[in-house]
Amino acid sequence: MAGYQPFIFAFLGVLSLTLLVHAQHQSGFISIDCGLPAESTYKEKTTCIDYISDANFIDTGISRSIASEFKGTLQQQVWNVRSFPQGVRNCYTINITIGTKYLIRGTFVHGNYDGEGNLPKFDLYLGANKWDTVKVESASNSINKELIHVPSRNYIHVCLLNTGLGTPFISAIEFRPLHNYSYMTISGSLALVFRADAGSTSNQSYRYPDDAYDRIWTPNNRTEWKDLSTDQPINPNSQDHQYEFPASVVMSTAATPTNESAPMELYWEADDPKTKFHFYMHFSEVVKLEPNQSRSFYVTLDGPQDHRYGPVVPHYLYTYTVSDFSDLSAGRSTYNFSIVKAENSTLPPILNAVEIYSVKDFLQSETDLEDVDAIRKIKSTYRIKRIWQGDPCAPKGYSWEGLDCSFDDDKAPRITTLNLSSSGLTGEISADISNLLMLKSLDLSNNSLTGPVHAFLSKLPNLRVLNLERNKLTGLVPLDLIERGDSGSLSLSVGGNPDLCGSRSCKKKKNNTVIPIVASAVGGLLVLTLIVVAIFWGTKRRTKHAAMVDTESNMQNMSLETLQRQFTYSELLRITNNFERILGKGGFGTVYHGYIDNTQVAVKMLSHSSLQGYQQFQSEVRLLMRVHHRNLTTLVGYCYEGTNMGLIFEYMANGDLEAQLSDHGNAKTLTWEDRLRIASNVAQGLEYLHCGCKPPIVHRDVKTTNILLNENMQAKLADFGLSKIFPTDGDTHVSTVVAGTPGYLDPEYHITNRLTEKSDVYSFGVVLLKIITSRPAIERSEARTHVSEFVRSMLAKGDIKNIVDPRLHGNFNSNSVWKAVEIAIGCVSPTAAERPTMSQVVVDLKECMATELARANKGDSRESMNMVNMDLSSALKSLAR
Ligand SMILES: *[C@@H]1O[C@H](CO)[C@@H](O)[C@H](O)[C@H]1NC(C)=O
Ligand SMILES: *[C@@H]1O[C@H](CO)[C@@H](O)[C@H](O)[C@H]1NC(C)=O
Ligand SMILES: *[C@@H]1O[C@H](CO)[C@@H](O)[C@H](O)[C@H]1NC(C)=O
Ligand SMILES: *[C@@H]1O[C@H](CO)[C@@H](O)[C@H](O)[C@H]1NC(C)=O
Ligand SMILES: *[C@@H]1O[C@H](CO)[C@@H](O)[C@H](O)[C@H]1NC(C)=O
């Protein structure tokens, strides 16, 4: 702003003055003390404004203090500075309220913080646009850069650019919400040129709390002026400019020419004739006029006869504002305003306060918001150490290192290149990359990325270069990418990933951890070849089976784990043979039978009503794929294509527990030992969800139809974690499921409205009661007796025989059954606090099992005695995990 020559300052006597302290809160104020130690806050003594440290708004820069000799006269927020010896562009990111008109102020007091008195000159940017140049001319100088601006995003970047003329620094950043009808412009933002309290009698600047908007009014007096003042408060007028009404203390003093016939002059120059200005002259009569007195004047611009505004007759104790901008944009380089006395006025003109702003048309828009979101997430996912601050693309020439952007005239810049080669990246290829829709070139080479090459990369429509060389990626490159590579539309580099197959025909590797894919000769469709799982065939001896569960599930997990991946919808069609065979219909959709190579799978197609965003779906699913336990059904893969969402689970040959317990099931009646083992399995699965997962997973829908049995009658819980994938609201069908199933639902849920681990314990209790009794959770009779009421009434009579499923024909140890009933009744306690944890249940069921096995042991023939003893201990070990 060099080139403006506003008033000449002079100080004339001090008159008595009443300070009017407004009681406004600092509502919406953001007051940042740059360089203040992290987490520090304080209330500034003179303004009572609460300042906070800048540490949470910026990653770079160093904290320094100004020399103590400068502190004395200055407010505390300038005692520290943050200086930026490193990096060309350093930016603050400050979250603000979108749509609010803000007064944004940067304050710069050098105060010889470097001890060397190096006074810099650097540029200040608001986001992508240059706001001003900061030129520090003396260490004691306090420079304020102010802008009245309506942000179009919910954050603002304040950036300091090193232009080679010294180290940038900043003392304070302040945001003050203004009334949205104040300081209206046709376009652009307003940068402060000059704001003065004319005729000030105190030689003191006023800001908050005198000025509700915390504008700083600097005293301005001249030798050819004298002061007038009142001790009465000044009111706003009720007209246009009421929102710009200056502080009453500012309006209560006025300057008037000493030579009563002389005009009052306001003169400034513009360094660029294209610059437009807004000015505001505030007038208020502060003298109670006699009947024979009058004060009226004109404001002229081009010579004394050019009466632009007026006659102005200021009202006693009311503010009247003259403002204009329409005629001030005529390519002038000098502005020479005069306030001249009207011919019939008996008193000379006055001026109480004045503001001059220049218009800033911030034409460069910031990067497309979706690109910004995506790249910010990528930055945090990979904890990128580069200085990635401010807007990713703009201003042109300052985009983040490794990024290239397209700049189309009036459109937001888009990210077209992302080069993160040799950046020490670990983990998987981030799905957020797929949201950089304009990406043409992606270079992730020479990192330590693991996991698969996801299909989402093939959804980037403009991708021309994809370099994934020298990582630790595994699996197969999606066929679509290979085809684009072959056709020449994509330069694809995937070499240097030892476990990644990047061609159409991958040979089986000796190392069985990679699942090869071959293009089938017919139709060129993808066929998955699964390494044949060594299937454990359970022997008749159940104790032996129990001992081997660990091994078996480990093997199975290993093979399935390698398969975990995203499938396309057409792959699902092939896996299920066009959804030929329905296995069942569950809460979230229909389940189909399928094959991945020779392994059977269950494919759950999710109902469309449960649609949600790809990323959320994917992150939940990926979380679930990491949950592994022998008593939880394994999630093999998923599909997300438009409205087609599917989950692929391991196939459970013996269906669900509900069918196994029912009379109609063709299966033979489960023995007591079978039942206890199933209960133990389920308890361990639940315990794992509650205690082995971080954060704990509440199943929310434990019931017999969600307990599946494999070919060895090993029980696994299904549908865990699904409630997280689905919105709690939505159609009634889904919400019923999410809120649990009648009969299994925690009665406390109605009070707390929240399902917790203890809600699962309740549902498990109901399952256990069903296992014991084979009765429905709620009697189908009119009485609709709950199974727990039935058991409690029988217990009251001491009638254990009638509790147990009559089909067991007394083939059980009564102590074992008593114990099981006791556990179940504990679990279904109406109050959650009285229910045991799943860990306790696991321990108690183990005891039950031991009692029952001891009985079976006695009944067995003598010769197998040793064998059984051995098996018993293995069984116990297995149960104890
Ligand atoms: C000013 O804000 C009010 C609400 O606070 C809003 O209704 C109105 O549209 C805004 N006016 C302008 C010009 O932004
Ligand atoms: C401004 O205009 C007045 C006449 O209205 C003239 O006397 C004065 O010299 C001008 N000031 C400057 C700095 O040009
Ligand atoms: C002074 O003259 C102007 C017209 O030039 C008129 O509008 C105004 O009312 C007059 N004021 C007084 C106090 O006579
Ligand atoms: C990515 O940057 C590296 C150097 O940092 C360079 O060698 C490589 O060519 C760049 N990749 C692309 C696709 O431009
Ligand atoms: C690969 O990255 C490492 C550091 O991550 C670096 O030292 C090495 O020079 C890079 N190699 C190439 C060829 O860029």
JSON list of N, CA, C and O and ligand atoms in Angstrom, two decimals, residues 294 298 311 344, ligand 3:
[
{"chain": "A", "resi": 294, "resn": "SER", "atom": "N", "xyz": [-26.09, 27.13, 12.88]},
{"chain": "A", "resi": 294, "resn": "SER", "atom": "CA", "xyz": [-26.37, 26.02, 11.99]},
{"chain": "A", "resi": 294, "resn": "SER", "atom": "C", "xyz": [-25.05, 25.47, 11.49]},
{"chain": "A", "resi": 294, "resn": "SER", "atom": "O", "xyz": [-24.05, 26.19, 11.39]},
{"chain": "A", "resi": 298, "resn": "TYR", "atom": "N", "xyz": [-20.71, 20.36, 2.52]},
{"chain": "A", "resi": 298, "resn": "TYR", "atom": "CA", "xyz": [-20.69, 19.46, 1.38]},
{"chain": "A", "resi": 298, "resn": "TYR", "atom": "C", "xyz": [-19.39, 18.68, 1.38]},
{"chain": "A", "resi": 298, "resn": "TYR", "atom": "O", "xyz": [-18.37, 19.15, 1.87]},
{"chain": "A", "resi": 311, "resn": "PRO", "atom": "N", "xyz": [-26.22, 18.85, 0.96]},
{"chain": "A", "resi": 311, "resn": "PRO", "atom": "CA", "xyz": [-25.58, 19.30, 2.20]},
{"chain": "A", "resi": 311, "resn": "PRO", "atom": "C", "xyz": [-25.79, 18.32, 3.36]},
{"chain": "A", "resi": 311, "resn": "PRO", "atom": "O", "xyz": [-26.86, 17.74, 3.47]},
{"chain": "A", "resi": 344, "resn": "ASN", "atom": "N", "xyz": [-24.86, 29.02, 3.68]},
{"chain": "A", "resi": 344, "resn": "ASN", "atom": "CA", "xyz": [-25.73, 29.55, 4.74]},
{"chain": "A", "resi": 344, "resn": "ASN", "atom": "C", "xyz": [-25.44, 28.94, 6.11]},
{"chain": "A", "resi": 344, "resn": "ASN", "atom": "O", "xyz": [-26.15, 29.16, 7.07]},
{"chain": "B", "resi": 3, "resn": "LIG", "atom": "C1", "xyz": [-29.09, 26.18, 3.38]},
{"chain": "B", "resi": 3, "resn": "LIG", "atom": "O1", "xyz": [-29.27, 26.10, 1.99]},
{"chain": "B", "resi": 3, "resn": "LIG", "atom": "C2", "xyz": [-29.63, 24.84, 1.49]},
{"chain": "B", "resi": 3, "resn": "LIG", "atom": "C3", "xyz": [-29.74, 24.97, -0.02]},
{"chain": "B", "resi": 3, "resn": "LIG", "atom": "O2", "xyz": [-28.55, 25.51, -0.52]},
{"chain": "B", "resi": 3, "resn": "LIG", "atom": "C4", "xyz": [-30.94, 24.39, 2.11]},
{"chain": "B", "resi": 3, "resn": "LIG", "atom": "O3", "xyz": [-31.26, 23.08, 1.63]},
{"chain": "B", "resi": 3, "resn": "LIG", "atom": "C5", "xyz": [-30.86, 24.41, 3.60]},
{"chain": "B", "resi": 3, "resn": "LIG", "atom": "O4", "xyz": [-32.09, 24.12, 4.16]},
{"chain": "B", "resi": 3, "resn": "LIG", "atom": "C6", "xyz": [-30.37, 25.75, 4.10]},
{"chain": "B", "resi": 3, "resn": "LIG", "atom": "N1", "xyz": [-30.12, 25.65, 5.52]},
{"chain": "B", "resi": 3, "resn": "LIG", "atom": "C7", "xyz": [-30.47, 26.58, 6.36]},
{"chain": "B", "resi": 3, "resn": "LIG", "atom": "C8", "xyz": [-30.09, 26.34, 7.79]},
{"chain": "B", "resi": 3, "resn": "LIG", "atom": "O5", "xyz": [-31.00, 27.58, 5.99]}
]
